[in-house]
Tab-separated table of N, CA, C and O in Angstrom:
chain	number	residue	atom	x	y	z
G	1172	MET	N	25.992	-11.126	22.486
G	1172	MET	CA	25.880	-12.504	22.204
G	1172	MET	C	26.779	-12.865	20.971
G	1172	MET	O	26.314	-12.579	19.823
G	1173	ILE	N	27.933	-13.557	21.237
G	1173	ILE	CA	28.558	-13.534	20.191
G	1173	ILE	C	28.269	-15.119	19.624
G	1173	ILE	O	27.906	-16.071	20.251
G	1174	GLY	N	28.093	-15.318	18.248
G	1174	GLY	CA	27.944	-16.501	17.730
G	1174	GLY	C	26.517	-16.468	17.219
G	1174	GLY	O	26.020	-17.812	16.923
G	1175	VAL	N	25.705	-15.600	17.829
G	1175	VAL	CA	24.299	-16.032	17.538
G	1175	VAL	C	23.798	-15.069	16.158
G	1175	VAL	O	24.058	-14.065	15.797
G	1176	GLU	N	23.273	-16.004	15.313
G	1176	GLU	CA	22.793	-15.510	14.051
G	1176	GLU	C	21.514	-14.778	14.045
G	1176	GLU	O	20.348	-15.462	14.635
G	1177	TYR	N	21.331	-13.634	13.704
G	1177	TYR	CA	19.877	-13.100	13.701
G	1177	TYR	C	19.424	-13.243	12.243
G	1177	TYR	O	19.729	-12.518	11.211
G	1178	ARG	N	18.535	-14.392	11.817
G	1178	ARG	CA	18.025	-14.449	10.742
G	1178	ARG	C	16.367	-14.222	10.820
G	1178	ARG	O	15.958	-14.758	12.195
G	1179	PHE	N	15.774	-14.159	9.713
G	1179	PHE	CA	14.440	-14.111	9.821
G	1179	PHE	C	13.754	-15.545	9.342
G	1179	PHE	O	12.830	-15.540	8.463
G	1180	ASP	N	14.216	-16.481	10.054
G	1180	ASP	CA	13.611	-17.908	9.352
G	1180	ASP	C	12.476	-17.945	10.514
G	1180	ASP	O	11.689	-19.135	10.002
G	1181	ASN	N	12.053	-17.496	11.292
G	1181	ASN	CA	10.819	-17.689	12.096
G	1181	ASN	C	9.510	-17.218	11.219
G	1181	ASN	O	9.556	-16.009	10.726
G	1182	TYR	N	8.755	-18.276	10.918
G	1182	TYR	CA	7.629	-17.870	10.024
G	1182	TYR	C	6.616	-17.102	10.881
G	1182	TYR	O	5.974	-15.990	10.284
G	1183	ILE	N	6.418	-17.141	12.161
G	1183	ILE	CA	5.548	-16.261	12.933
G	1183	ILE	C	5.908	-14.747	12.807
G	1183	ILE	O	5.335	-13.815	12.639
G	1184	LEU	N	7.341	-14.435	12.977
G	1184	LEU	CA	8.019	-13.093	12.911
G	1184	LEU	C	7.915	-12.534	11.652
G	1184	LEU	O	7.524	-11.266	11.233
G	1185	LYS	N	7.996	-13.404	10.576
G	1185	LYS	CA	7.797	-12.852	9.120
G	1185	LYS	C	6.447	-12.378	8.983
G	1185	LYS	O	6.000	-11.411	8.080
G	1186	ALA	N	5.484	-13.237	9.308
G	1186	ALA	CA	4.222	-13.056	9.263
G	1186	ALA	C	3.745	-11.621	9.963
G	1186	ALA	O	2.819	-11.083	9.381
G	1187	PHE	N	4.090	-11.670	10.953
G	1187	PHE	CA	3.642	-10.393	11.956
G	1187	PHE	C	4.469	-9.311	11.299
G	1187	PHE	O	4.019	-8.242	11.007
G	1188	LEU	N	5.557	-9.333	11.142
G	1188	LEU	CA	6.316	-8.229	10.149
G	1188	LEU	C	5.552	-7.641	8.804
G	1188	LEU	O	5.336	-6.627	8.411
G	1189	ALA	N	4.996	-8.898	8.158
G	1189	ALA	CA	4.398	-8.442	6.618
G	1189	ALA	C	3.349	-8.000	6.981
G	1189	ALA	O	2.891	-6.940	6.338
G	1190	SER	N	2.450	-8.471	8.137
G	1190	SER	CA	1.171	-7.973	8.310
G	1190	SER	C	1.062	-6.441	8.745
G	1190	SER	O	0.304	-5.586	8.628
G	1191	GLY	N	2.245	-6.077	9.656
G	1191	GLY	CA	2.435	-4.918	10.384
G	1191	GLY	C	2.456	-3.774	9.113
G	1191	GLY	O	2.086	-2.623	9.202
G	1192	LEU	N	3.465	-4.303	8.126
G	1192	LEU	CA	3.843	-3.068	7.282
G	1192	LEU	C	2.690	-2.802	6.243
G	1192	LEU	O	2.491	-1.864	5.938
G	1193	LEU	N	1.848	-4.124	6.037
G	1193	LEU	CA	0.791	-3.804	5.085
G	1193	LEU	C	-0.454	-3.112	6.000
G	1193	LEU	O	-1.158	-2.264	5.208
G	1194	ALA	N	-0.344	-3.205	7.225
G	1194	ALA	CA	-1.417	-2.716	8.032
G	1194	ALA	C	-1.183	-1.210	8.013
G	1194	ALA	O	-1.868	-0.264	8.170
G	1195	VAL	N	0.318	-0.747	7.970
G	1195	VAL	CA	0.802	0.711	8.140
G	1195	VAL	C	0.295	1.316	6.806
G	1195	VAL	O	-0.330	2.318	6.689
G	1196	VAL	N	0.450	0.646	5.854
G	1196	VAL	CA	0.001	1.304	4.470
G	1196	VAL	C	-1.536	1.248	3.999
G	1196	VAL	O	-1.952	2.154	3.852
G	1197	ILE	N	-2.140	0.337	4.630
G	1197	ILE	CA	-3.562	0.465	4.843
G	1197	ILE	C	-4.071	1.639	5.609
G	1197	ILE	O	-5.134	2.490	5.265
G	1198	MET	N	-3.389	1.837	6.587
G	1198	MET	CA	-3.544	2.818	7.675
G	1198	MET	C	-3.490	4.347	6.979
G	1198	MET	O	-4.312	5.223	7.303
G	1199	VAL	N	-2.540	4.372	6.455
G	1199	VAL	CA	-2.002	5.714	5.697
G	1199	VAL	C	-2.935	5.823	4.622
G	1199	VAL	O	-3.414	7.161	4.237
G	1200	LEU	N	-3.553	4.880	3.831
G	1200	LEU	CA	-4.359	5.106	2.704
G	1200	LEU	C	-5.680	5.537	3.244
G	1200	LEU	O	-6.451	6.264	2.671
G	1201	ALA	N	-6.030	4.826	4.442
G	1201	ALA	CA	-7.252	5.334	5.157
G	1201	ALA	C	-7.265	6.934	5.276
G	1201	ALA	O	-8.081	7.589	5.165
G	1202	LEU	N	-6.123	7.376	6.139
G	1202	LEU	CA	-6.183	8.606	6.542
G	1202	LEU	C	-5.870	9.574	5.157
G	1202	LEU	O	-6.714	10.691	5.239
G	1203	GLY	N	-5.508	9.009	3.983
G	1203	GLY	CA	-5.475	9.759	2.817
G	1203	GLY	C	-6.963	10.172	2.172
G	1203	GLY	O	-7.121	10.949	1.619
G	1204	LEU	N	-7.692	8.973	2.565
G	1204	LEU	CA	-9.035	9.142	2.069
G	1204	LEU	C	-9.621	10.262	2.974
G	1204	LEU	O	-10.585	11.114	2.569
G	1205	ILE	N	-9.392	10.216	4.457
G	1205	ILE	CA	-10.002	11.292	5.092
G	1205	ILE	C	-9.635	12.600	4.519
G	1205	ILE	O	-10.434	13.589	4.331
G	1206	GLN	N	-8.333	12.753	4.457
G	1206	GLN	CA	-7.787	14.006	3.919
G	1206	GLN	C	-8.380	14.407	2.482
G	1206	GLN	O	-8.724	15.503	2.387
G	1207	LEU	N	-8.568	13.392	1.623
G	1207	LEU	CA	-9.178	13.682	0.193
G	1207	LEU	C	-10.575	14.340	0.453
G	1207	LEU	O	-10.899	15.500	0.132
G	1208	PHE	N	-11.403	13.570	1.405
G	1208	PHE	CA	-12.789	14.059	1.455
G	1208	PHE	C	-13.068	15.138	2.432
G	1208	PHE	O	-14.050	15.980	2.240
G	1209	ARG	N	-12.234	15.340	3.263
G	1209	ARG	CA	-12.434	16.582	4.155
G	1209	ARG	C	-11.854	17.758	3.617
G	1209	ARG	O	-12.411	18.909	3.673
G	1210	TYR	N	-10.511	17.719	3.134
G	1210	TYR	CA	-9.797	18.993	2.670
G	1210	TYR	C	-9.374	19.161	1.206
G	1210	TYR	O	-8.682	19.827	0.778
G	1211	GLY	N	-9.535	17.990	0.590
G	1211	GLY	CA	-9.022	18.084	-0.965
G	1211	GLY	C	-7.758	17.315	-0.939
G	1211	GLY	O	-7.513	16.830	-0.098
G	1212	PRO	N	-7.351	17.353	-2.384
G	1212	PRO	CA	-6.246	16.425	-2.584
G	1212	PRO	C	-5.171	16.884	-1.684
G	1212	PRO	O	-5.020	18.278	-1.539
G	1213	GLY	N	-4.068	16.433	-1.212
G	1213	GLY	CA	-3.110	16.653	-0.610
G	1213	GLY	C	-1.995	17.043	-1.541
G	1213	GLY	O	-0.952	18.059	-0.939
G	1214	LEU	N	-1.748	16.847	-2.628
G	1214	LEU	CA	-0.650	17.252	-3.575
G	1214	LEU	C	-1.391	18.229	-4.566
G	1214	LEU	O	-2.589	18.049	-4.949
G	1215	PRO	N	-0.660	19.235	-4.819
G	1215	PRO	CA	-0.840	20.076	-6.026
G	1215	PRO	C	-1.374	19.177	-7.390
G	1215	PRO	O	-0.702	18.385	-7.642
G	1216	ILE	N	-2.320	19.736	-8.202
G	1216	ILE	CA	-2.648	19.246	-9.622
G	1216	ILE	C	-1.543	19.002	-10.246
G	1216	ILE	O	-1.482	17.921	-10.998
G	1217	SER	N	-0.444	19.844	-10.303
G	1217	SER	CA	0.406	19.710	-11.046
G	1217	SER	C	1.295	18.437	-10.838
G	1217	SER	O	2.034	17.424	-11.796
G	1218	ILE	N	1.567	18.335	-9.444
G	1218	ILE	CA	2.295	17.078	-9.044
G	1218	ILE	C	1.561	15.887	-9.361
G	1218	ILE	O	2.001	14.887	-9.774
G	1219	THR	N	0.218	15.708	-9.175
G	1219	THR	CA	-0.608	14.644	-9.437
G	1219	THR	C	-0.545	14.214	-10.906
G	1219	THR	O	-0.534	13.182	-11.325
G	1220	LEU	N	-0.766	15.321	-11.845
G	1220	LEU	CA	-0.469	14.912	-13.369
G	1220	LEU	C	0.725	14.330	-13.616
G	1220	LEU	O	1.069	13.605	-14.562
G	1221	ILE	N	1.972	14.985	-12.991
G	1221	ILE	CA	3.322	14.402	-13.217
G	1221	ILE	C	3.375	12.842	-12.988
G	1221	ILE	O	3.913	12.306	-13.568
G	1222	LEU	N	2.934	12.715	-11.589
G	1222	LEU	CA	2.785	11.180	-11.038
G	1222	LEU	C	2.148	10.325	-12.277
G	1222	LEU	O	2.459	9.191	-12.591
G	1223	ALA	N	0.675	11.019	-12.745
G	1223	ALA	CA	-0.010	10.176	-13.734
G	1223	ALA	C	0.719	9.892	-14.948
G	1223	ALA	O	0.871	8.552	-15.617
G	1224	ALA	N	1.536	10.869	-15.475
G	1224	ALA	CA	2.209	10.827	-16.726
G	1224	ALA	C	3.346	9.566	-16.586
G	1224	ALA	O	3.590	8.950	-17.455
G	1225	ILE	N	4.032	9.753	-15.571
G	1225	ILE	CA	5.172	8.940	-15.147
G	1225	ILE	C	4.612	7.337	-15.180
G	1225	ILE	O	5.156	6.577	-15.534
G	1226	ALA	N	3.605	7.355	-14.401
G	1226	ALA	CA	3.046	5.950	-14.305
G	1226	ALA	C	2.359	5.289	-15.525
G	1226	ALA	O	2.478	4.018	-15.785
G	1227	PHE	N	1.852	6.432	-16.431
G	1227	PHE	CA	1.348	5.903	-17.617
G	1227	PHE	C	2.685	5.419	-18.640
G	1227	PHE	O	2.402	4.518	-19.437
G	1228	VAL	N	3.661	6.036	-18.643
G	1228	VAL	CA	4.652	5.998	-19.608
G	1228	VAL	C	5.526	4.546	-19.023
G	1228	VAL	O	5.574	3.851	-19.865
G	1229	LEU	N	5.616	4.434	-17.844
G	1229	LEU	CA	6.159	3.197	-17.105
G	1229	LEU	C	5.031	1.969	-17.683
G	1229	LEU	O	5.667	0.980	-17.651
G	1230	SER	N	3.919	2.004	-17.246
G	1230	SER	CA	3.041	1.106	-17.635
G	1230	SER	C	2.794	0.639	-18.912
G	1230	SER	O	2.702	-0.565	-19.436
G	1231	ALA	N	2.741	1.815	-19.830
G	1231	ALA	CA	2.788	1.686	-21.540
G	1231	ALA	C	4.150	0.755	-21.854
G	1231	ALA	O	4.048	-0.183	-22.805
G	1232	SER	N	5.236	1.329	-21.558
G	1232	SER	CA	6.292	0.424	-21.864
G	1232	SER	C	6.474	-0.796	-21.256
G	1232	SER	O	6.865	-1.838	-21.967
G	1233	PHE	N	5.866	-1.327	-20.224
G	1233	PHE	CA	5.845	-2.481	-19.800
G	1233	PHE	C	5.036	-3.315	-20.439
G	1233	PHE	O	5.265	-4.475	-20.988
G	1234	PHE	N	3.810	-2.919	-20.656
G	1234	PHE	CA	2.654	-3.648	-21.703
G	1234	PHE	C	3.315	-3.763	-23.056
G	1234	PHE	O	2.973	-4.875	-23.500
G	1235	GLU	N	3.691	-2.541	-23.544
G	1235	GLU	CA	4.524	-2.979	-24.937
G	1235	GLU	C	5.583	-4.068	-25.011
G	1235	GLU	O	5.714	-4.823	-25.791
G	1236	ARG	N	6.730	-3.979	-23.896
G	1236	ARG	CA	7.470	-4.954	-23.837
G	1236	ARG	C	7.290	-6.395	-24.092
G	1236	ARG	O	7.838	-7.167	-24.421
G	1237	TYR	N	6.277	-6.689	-22.696
G	1237	TYR	CA	5.855	-8.042	-22.812
G	1237	TYR	C	4.542	-8.361	-23.395
G	1237	TYR	O	4.172	-9.461	-23.398
G	1238	GLU	N	3.926	-7.383	-24.367
G	1238	GLU	CA	2.850	-7.587	-25.217
G	1238	GLU	C	1.845	-8.287	-24.534
G	1238	GLU	O	1.051	-9.257	-24.877
G	1239	VAL	N	1.288	-7.534	-23.529
G	1239	VAL	CA	0.024	-7.943	-22.480
G	1239	VAL	C	-1.041	-7.216	-22.495
G	1239	VAL	O	-1.784	-7.713	-22.059
G	1240	GLY	N	-0.825	-5.992	-22.993
G	1240	GLY	CA	-1.848	-5.104	-22.595
G	1240	GLY	C	-2.011	-4.012	-23.861
G	1240	GLY	O	-1.363	-4.121	-24.772
G	1241	SER	N	-2.663	-3.038	-23.548
G	1241	SER	CA	-3.175	-2.104	-24.537
G	1241	SER	C	-2.917	-0.651	-23.757
G	1241	SER	O	-2.600	-0.542	-22.631
G	1242	ILE	N	-3.269	0.157	-24.677
G	1242	ILE	CA	-3.195	1.746	-24.057
G	1242	ILE	C	-4.281	1.704	-23.033
G	1242	ILE	O	-3.925	2.515	-21.852
G	1243	MET	N	-5.293	1.211	-23.150
G	1243	MET	CA	-6.510	1.387	-22.285
G	1243	MET	C	-6.077	0.511	-20.789
G	1243	MET	O	-6.321	1.093	-19.880
G	1244	TRP	N	-5.308	-0.363	-20.832
G	1244	TRP	CA	-4.713	-0.962	-19.758
G	1244	TRP	C	-3.576	-0.136	-19.041
G	1244	TRP	O	-3.610	-0.023	-17.857
G	1245	SER	N	-2.944	0.716	-19.561
G	1245	SER	CA	-1.886	1.273	-19.277
G	1245	SER	C	-2.505	2.840	-18.604
G	1245	SER	O	-1.992	3.035	-17.448
G	1246	MET	N	-3.563	3.040	-19.099
G	1246	MET	CA	-4.350	4.038	-18.747
G	1246	MET	C	-5.050	3.861	-17.234
G	1246	MET	O	-4.870	4.373	-16.266
G	1247	LEU	N	-5.627	2.308	-17.166
G	1247	LEU	CA	-6.012	2.118	-16.279
G	1247	LEU	C	-5.155	2.061	-14.898
G	1247	LEU	O	-5.276	2.219	-13.495
G	1248	VAL	N	-3.829	1.232	-15.243
G	1248	VAL	CA	-3.041	1.150	-14.346
G	1248	VAL	C	-2.206	2.596	-13.689
G	1248	VAL	O	-2.121	2.779	-12.474
G	1249	SER	N	-2.319	3.615	-14.515
G	1249	SER	CA	-1.747	4.741	-14.346
G	1249	SER	C	-2.780	5.405	-13.383
G	1249	SER	O	-2.250	6.230	-12.422
G	1250	ILE	N	-3.978	5.164	-13.661
G	1250	ILE	CA	-4.767	5.964	-12.616
G	1250	ILE	C	-5.077	5.413	-11.381
G	1250	ILE	O	-5.084	5.896	-10.403
G	1251	ILE	N	-4.768	3.967	-11.209
G	1251	ILE	CA	-4.711	3.351	-10.007
G	1251	ILE	C	-3.552	3.785	-9.065
G	1251	ILE	O	-3.511	4.032	-8.045
G	1252	ALA	N	-2.396	3.660	-9.752
G	1252	ALA	CA	-1.107	4.293	-9.509
G	1252	ALA	C	-1.058	5.566	-8.785
G	1252	ALA	O	-0.677	5.906	-7.725
G	1253	THR	N	-1.721	6.456	-9.621
G	1253	THR	CA	-1.701	7.834	-9.419
G	1253	THR	C	-2.767	7.912	-8.139
G	1253	THR	O	-2.461	8.760	-7.201
G	1254	LEU	N	-3.804	7.388	-8.099
G	1254	LEU	CA	-4.456	7.432	-6.721
G	1254	LEU	C	-3.689	6.700	-5.535
G	1254	LEU	O	-4.055	7.507	-4.431
G	1255	ILE	N	-3.397	5.809	-5.826
G	1255	ILE	CA	-2.566	5.219	-4.482
G	1255	ILE	C	-1.427	6.297	-3.953
G	1255	ILE	O	-1.366	6.282	-2.854
G	1256	LEU	N	-0.688	6.520	-4.862
G	1256	LEU	CA	0.295	7.491	-4.583
G	1256	LEU	C	-0.066	8.921	-4.168
G	1256	LEU	O	0.207	9.484	-2.976
G	1257	ALA	N	-1.252	9.458	-4.464
G	1257	ALA	CA	-1.993	10.698	-3.866
G	1257	ALA	C	-2.484	10.355	-2.578
G	1257	ALA	O	-2.563	11.018	-1.842
G	1258	LEU	N	-3.081	9.196	-2.344
G	1258	LEU	CA	-3.657	8.940	-1.134
G	1258	LEU	C	-2.584	8.594	-0.102
G	1258	LEU	O	-2.860	9.051	1.228
G	1259	LEU	N	-1.601	8.226	-0.366
G	1259	LEU	CA	-0.563	7.588	0.462
G	1259	LEU	C	0.184	9.095	1.049
G	1259	LEU	O	0.373	9.406	1.969
G	1260	SER	N	0.343	10.065	-0.018
G	1260	SER	CA	0.950	11.250	0.308
G	1260	SER	C	-0.025	12.285	1.096
G	1260	SER	O	0.293	12.777	2.170
G	1261	GLY	N	-1.083	12.020	0.926
G	1261	GLY	CA	-2.483	13.029	1.622
G	1261	GLY	C	-2.463	12.147	3.142
G	1261	GLY	O	-2.746	12.920	3.946
G	1262	GLY	N	-2.323	10.823	3.013
G	1262	GLY	CA	-2.202	10.234	4.494
G	1262	GLY	C	-1.384	10.655	5.073
G	1262	GLY	O	-1.585	10.942	6.441
G	1263	ILE	N	-0.093	10.640	4.962
G	1263	ILE	CA	1.105	11.309	5.395
G	1263	ILE	C	1.124	12.730	5.832
G	1263	ILE	O	1.252	13.047	7.165
G	1264	ILE	N	0.506	13.774	5.200
G	1264	ILE	CA	0.297	14.872	5.438
G	1264	ILE	C	-0.717	15.039	6.448
G	1264	ILE	O	-0.474	15.730	7.632
G	1265	TYR	N	-1.975	14.338	6.294
G	1265	TYR	CA	-3.089	14.416	7.350
G	1265	TYR	C	-2.429	13.928	8.957
G	1265	TYR	O	-2.825	14.670	9.690
G	1266	ALA	N	-1.686	12.752	8.942
G	1266	ALA	CA	-1.060	12.422	9.897
G	1266	ALA	C	-0.168	13.174	10.593
G	1266	ALA	O	-0.365	13.501	12.249
G	1267	PHE	N	0.578	14.002	10.074
G	1267	PHE	CA	1.410	14.773	10.773
G	1267	PHE	C	1.020	16.206	10.693
G	1267	PHE	O	1.418	16.889	11.754
G	1268	THR	N	-0.201	16.713	10.246
G	1268	THR	CA	-0.550	18.094	10.414
G	1268	THR	C	-1.908	17.967	11.369
G	1268	THR	O	-2.129	19.243	12.098
G	1269	GLU	N	-2.516	17.069	11.493
G	1269	GLU	CA	-3.893	17.170	12.320
G	1269	GLU	C	-3.522	16.442	13.639
G	1269	GLU	O	-3.125	15.443	13.664
G	1270	ASN	N	-3.764	17.141	14.654
G	1270	ASN	CA	-3.414	16.943	15.877
G	1270	ASN	C	-4.635	16.421	16.745
G	1270	ASN	O	-4.852	16.602	17.823
G	1271	ILE	N	-5.594	16.342	15.976
G	1271	ILE	CA	-6.824	15.666	16.729
G	1271	ILE	C	-7.206	14.212	16.956
G	1271	ILE	O	-8.112	13.743	17.255
G	1272	HIS	N	-5.966	13.608	16.540
G	1272	HIS	CA	-6.526	11.878	16.563
G	1272	HIS	C	-6.148	11.458	17.975
G	1272	HIS	O	-4.757	11.403	18.563
G	1273	PRO	N	-7.257	11.144	18.522
G	1273	PRO	CA	-6.705	10.300	20.072
G	1273	PRO	C	-5.985	9.162	19.762
G	1273	PRO	O	-6.366	8.352	18.756
G	1274	TRP	N	-5.072	8.641	20.696
G	1274	TRP	CA	-4.200	7.498	20.293
G	1274	TRP	C	-5.085	6.214	20.291
G	1274	TRP	O	-4.839	5.290	19.781
G	1275	GLU	N	-6.131	6.140	21.270
G	1275	GLU	CA	-7.039	5.213	21.334
G	1275	GLU	C	-7.746	4.847	19.977
G	1275	GLU	O	-7.808	3.328	19.495
G	1276	GLU	N	-7.976	5.768	19.220
G	1276	GLU	CA	-8.823	5.470	17.708
G	1276	GLU	C	-7.532	5.102	16.953
G	1276	GLU	O	-8.043	4.101	16.200
G	1277	MET	N	-6.434	5.604	16.855
G	1277	MET	CA	-5.640	5.197	15.897
G	1277	MET	C	-5.037	3.828	16.199
G	1277	MET	O	-4.679	3.007	15.500
G	1278	LEU	N	-4.962	3.443	17.715
G	1278	LEU	CA	-4.176	2.246	17.982
G	1278	LEU	C	-5.593	1.280	17.425
G	1278	LEU	O	-5.170	0.056	16.905
G	1279	SER	N	-6.795	1.462	17.715
G	1279	SER	CA	-7.680	0.565	17.312
G	1279	SER	C	-7.945	0.536	15.705
G	1279	SER	O	-8.064	-0.768	15.187
G	1280	GLY	N	-7.638	1.337	14.996
G	1280	GLY	CA	-7.671	1.691	13.687
G	1280	GLY	C	-6.490	0.598	13.404
G	1280	GLY	O	-6.782	-0.272	12.310
G	1281	PHE	N	-5.435	0.725	14.002
G	1281	PHE	CA	-4.237	0.034	13.607
G	1281	PHE	C	-4.658	-1.738	13.848
G	1281	PHE	O	-4.247	-2.560	12.902
G	1282	ALA	N	-5.117	-1.766	14.854
G	1282	ALA	CA	-5.405	-3.142	15.120
G	1282	ALA	C	-6.447	-3.938	14.081
G	1282	ALA	O	-5.977	-4.984	13.437
G	1283	ILE	N	-7.287	-2.955	13.714
G	1283	ILE	CA	-8.248	-3.583	12.647
G	1283	ILE	C	-7.254	-3.785	11.266
G	1283	ILE	O	-7.989	-4.719	10.307
G	1284	CYS	N	-6.528	-2.930	11.248
G	1284	CYS	CA	-5.888	-2.714	9.629
G	1284	CYS	C	-4.888	-4.253	9.828
G	1284	CYS	O	-4.645	-4.865	8.964
G	1285	VAL	N	-4.399	-4.536	11.088
G	1285	VAL	CA	-3.479	-5.734	11.285
G	1285	VAL	C	-4.289	-7.187	10.939
G	1285	VAL	O	-3.937	-7.825	10.305
G	1286	ILE	N	-5.590	-6.971	11.504
G	1286	ILE	CA	-6.278	-8.021	11.208
G	1286	ILE	C	-6.713	-8.342	9.721
G	1286	ILE	O	-6.447	-9.355	8.976
G	1287	ILE	N	-6.926	-7.013	8.959
G	1287	ILE	CA	-7.352	-7.506	7.571
G	1287	ILE	C	-6.293	-7.478	7.013
G	1287	ILE	O	-6.169	-8.380	5.768
G	1288	SER	N	-5.107	-7.061	7.203
G	1288	SER	CA	-3.856	-7.371	6.063
G	1288	SER	C	-3.483	-8.831	6.389
G	1288	SER	O	-2.877	-9.476	5.401
G	1289	MET	N	-3.734	-9.091	7.621
G	1289	MET	CA	-3.337	-10.866	7.913
G	1289	MET	C	-4.153	-11.815	7.108
G	1289	MET	O	-3.936	-12.717	6.394
G	1290	THR	N	-5.617	-11.356	7.104
G	1290	THR	CA	-6.532	-11.966	6.133
G	1290	THR	C	-6.001	-11.914	4.839
G	1290	THR	O	-6.277	-12.746	4.238
G	1291	LEU	N	-5.824	-10.577	4.166
G	1291	LEU	CA	-5.599	-10.499	3.062
G	1291	LEU	C	-4.125	-11.287	2.482
G	1291	LEU	O	-4.336	-11.730	1.469
G	1292	LEU	N	-3.022	-11.325	3.418
G	1292	LEU	CA	-1.890	-12.014	3.001
G	1292	LEU	C	-2.198	-13.653	3.015
G	1292	LEU	O	-1.626	-14.245	2.267
G	1293	SER	N	-3.143	-14.200	4.090
G	1293	SER	CA	-3.255	-15.420	4.071
G	1293	SER	C	-4.201	-15.871	2.751
G	1293	SER	O	-3.781	-17.038	2.097
G	1294	TYR	N	-5.063	-15.040	2.343
G	1294	TYR	CA	-5.693	-15.336	0.981
G	1294	TYR	C	-5.012	-15.294	-0.215
G	1294	TYR	O	-4.869	-16.434	-1.236
G	1295	LEU	N	-4.138	-14.310	-0.175
G	1295	LEU	CA	-3.017	-14.096	-1.403
G	1295	LEU	C	-2.269	-15.359	-1.298
G	1295	LEU	O	-1.931	-15.982	-2.450
G	1296	LYS	N	-1.658	-16.010	-0.182
G	1296	LYS	CA	-0.822	-17.064	-0.240
G	1296	LYS	C	-1.545	-18.128	-0.884
G	1296	LYS	O	-0.801	-19.031	-1.396
G	1297	ARG	N	-2.612	-18.454	-0.205
G	1297	ARG	CA	-3.297	-19.572	-0.707
G	1297	ARG	C	-3.580	-19.484	-2.305
G	1297	ARG	O	-3.703	-20.477	-3.207
G	1298	SER	N	-4.195	-18.351	-2.672
G	1298	SER	CA	-4.369	-17.999	-4.112
G	1298	SER	C	-3.170	-18.091	-5.054
G	1298	SER	O	-3.285	-18.778	-6.145
G	1299	LEU	N	-2.192	-17.474	-4.729
G	1299	LEU	CA	-0.787	-17.848	-5.371
G	1299	LEU	C	-0.321	-19.142	-5.367
G	1299	LEU	O	0.422	-19.503	-6.330
G	1300	GLY	N	-0.483	-19.682	-4.286
G	1300	GLY	CA	-0.032	-21.368	-4.434
G	1300	GLY	C	-0.914	-22.290	-5.279
G	1300	GLY	O	-0.027	-23.140	-5.850
G	1301	GLU	N	-1.975	-21.706	-5.562
G	1301	GLU	CA	-2.615	-22.747	-6.578
G	1301	GLU	C	-2.166	-22.512	-7.997
G	1301	GLU	O	-2.765	-23.262	-8.909
G	1302	ILE	N	-1.770	-21.329	-8.279
G	1302	ILE	CA	-1.242	-20.985	-9.544
G	1302	ILE	C	0.078	-22.155	-9.983
G	1302	ILE	O	0.993	-22.054	-9.253
G	1303	GLU	N	-0.205	-22.841	-10.953
G	1303	GLU	CA	1.037	-23.539	-11.449
G	1303	GLU	C	2.007	-22.853	-12.675
G	1303	GLU	O	1.067	-22.360	-13.337
G	1304	TYR	N	3.162	-23.066	-12.413
G	1304	TYR	CA	3.884	-22.244	-13.551
G	1304	TYR	C	4.259	-23.505	-14.564
G	1304	TYR	O	4.770	-24.440	-14.406
């Protein structure tokens, strides 16, 4: 098709793609929680500590640069970032190593994650739209 421009101007397509990508992230986080509680952390402790240190340095320098937080906020951000990264890696490991996932359950879980992510994106759009700069 010559002359046809492929652009993402379609609102429905953008919403579907954003919701789908967020649903994949939520699904991997959920699998990471299953991995964590069944088999323990997916990453070695040394790599987890490296991730925590990197997240702490980045957040501390960000808060210092913009003078908006303290060391305690940096610690909280680094703990949350480390937990998310550890759950994401554990979810990927669990999804590819465990072959006990029936496709019906995975598809049902993904559908629930799509609904949750679309609700979350809609709420965030309204909440961020109310903030005036």
